[in-house]
CSV table of C-alpha atoms in Angstrom, one decimal:
chain,number,residue,atom,x,y,z
A,1,MET,CA,266.7,-36.4,-13.1
A,2,THR,CA,265.5,-32.7,-13.3
A,3,LYS,CA,262.0,-31.9,-14.1
A,4,VAL,CA,261.5,-29.1,-16.7
A,5,THR,CA,258.4,-27.4,-18.0
A,6,LEU,CA,258.4,-26.2,-21.6
A,7,TYR,CA,255.9,-23.9,-23.2
A,8,LEU,CA,255.6,-24.5,-26.9
A,9,GLU,CA,253.7,-22.6,-29.6
A,10,PRO,CA,250.6,-24.5,-30.6
A,11,ALA,CA,252.0,-25.3,-34.0
A,12,ALA,CA,255.2,-26.7,-32.6
A,13,ALA,CA,253.4,-28.7,-29.9
A,14,ALA,CA,251.1,-30.2,-32.6
A,15,LEU,CA,254.2,-31.1,-34.8
A,16,TYR,CA,256.1,-32.8,-32.0
A,17,THR,CA,253.0,-34.6,-30.8
A,18,ARG,CA,252.4,-36.0,-34.3
A,19,ILE,CA,256.1,-37.0,-34.6
A,20,ALA,CA,255.9,-38.8,-31.2
A,21,GLN,CA,252.7,-40.6,-32.2
A,22,HIS,CA,254.1,-41.8,-35.5
A,23,ALA,CA,257.4,-42.9,-33.8
A,24,GLY,CA,255.6,-44.6,-31.0
A,25,LEU,CA,257.6,-42.6,-28.4
A,26,PRO,CA,256.6,-40.4,-25.5
A,27,LEU,CA,256.4,-36.7,-26.4
A,28,GLU,CA,259.0,-36.0,-23.7
A,29,GLN,CA,261.5,-38.3,-25.4
A,30,VAL,CA,260.9,-36.7,-28.8
A,31,LEU,CA,261.4,-33.2,-27.3
A,32,ALA,CA,264.5,-34.3,-25.4
A,33,ASP,CA,266.0,-35.8,-28.6
A,34,ALA,CA,265.2,-32.7,-30.6
A,35,LEU,CA,266.8,-30.4,-28.0
A,36,TYR,CA,269.9,-32.6,-27.8
A,37,LYS,CA,270.3,-32.5,-31.6
A,38,LEU,CA,269.9,-28.8,-31.6
A,39,ALA,CA,272.5,-28.4,-28.9
A,40,GLY,CA,274.9,-30.4,-30.9
A,41,GLU,CA,274.3,-28.4,-34.1
A,42,LEU,CA,274.7,-25.1,-32.2
A,43,SER,CA,277.9,-26.3,-30.7
A,44,LEU,CA,279.4,-27.2,-34.1
A,45,GLU,CA,278.3,-23.9,-35.5
A,46,ALA,CA,279.9,-22.0,-32.6
A,47,LEU,CA,283.2,-24.0,-33.1
A,48,ARG,CA,283.1,-23.2,-36.8
A,49,ASN,CA,282.5,-19.5,-36.1
A,50,ARG,CA,285.4,-19.5,-33.6
A,51,GLU,CA,287.8,-21.0,-36.2
A,52,GLU,CA,286.7,-18.3,-38.7
A,53,LYS,CA,287.0,-15.4,-36.3
A,54,PRO,CA,289.7,-16.1,-33.6
A,55,LEU,CA,289.6,-13.9,-30.5
């Protein structure tokens, strides 16, 4: 496993900390899940854009 350090805006850190507390999960897991979801959404968007504008 690779160790990564993230610097978050205070508002984002507070939001994800509250989510982690309410979900009963470690903050690291909530952030990892959020980044994984974002990566999937961005990949789908890139594929859609590629279909609309072929090279």
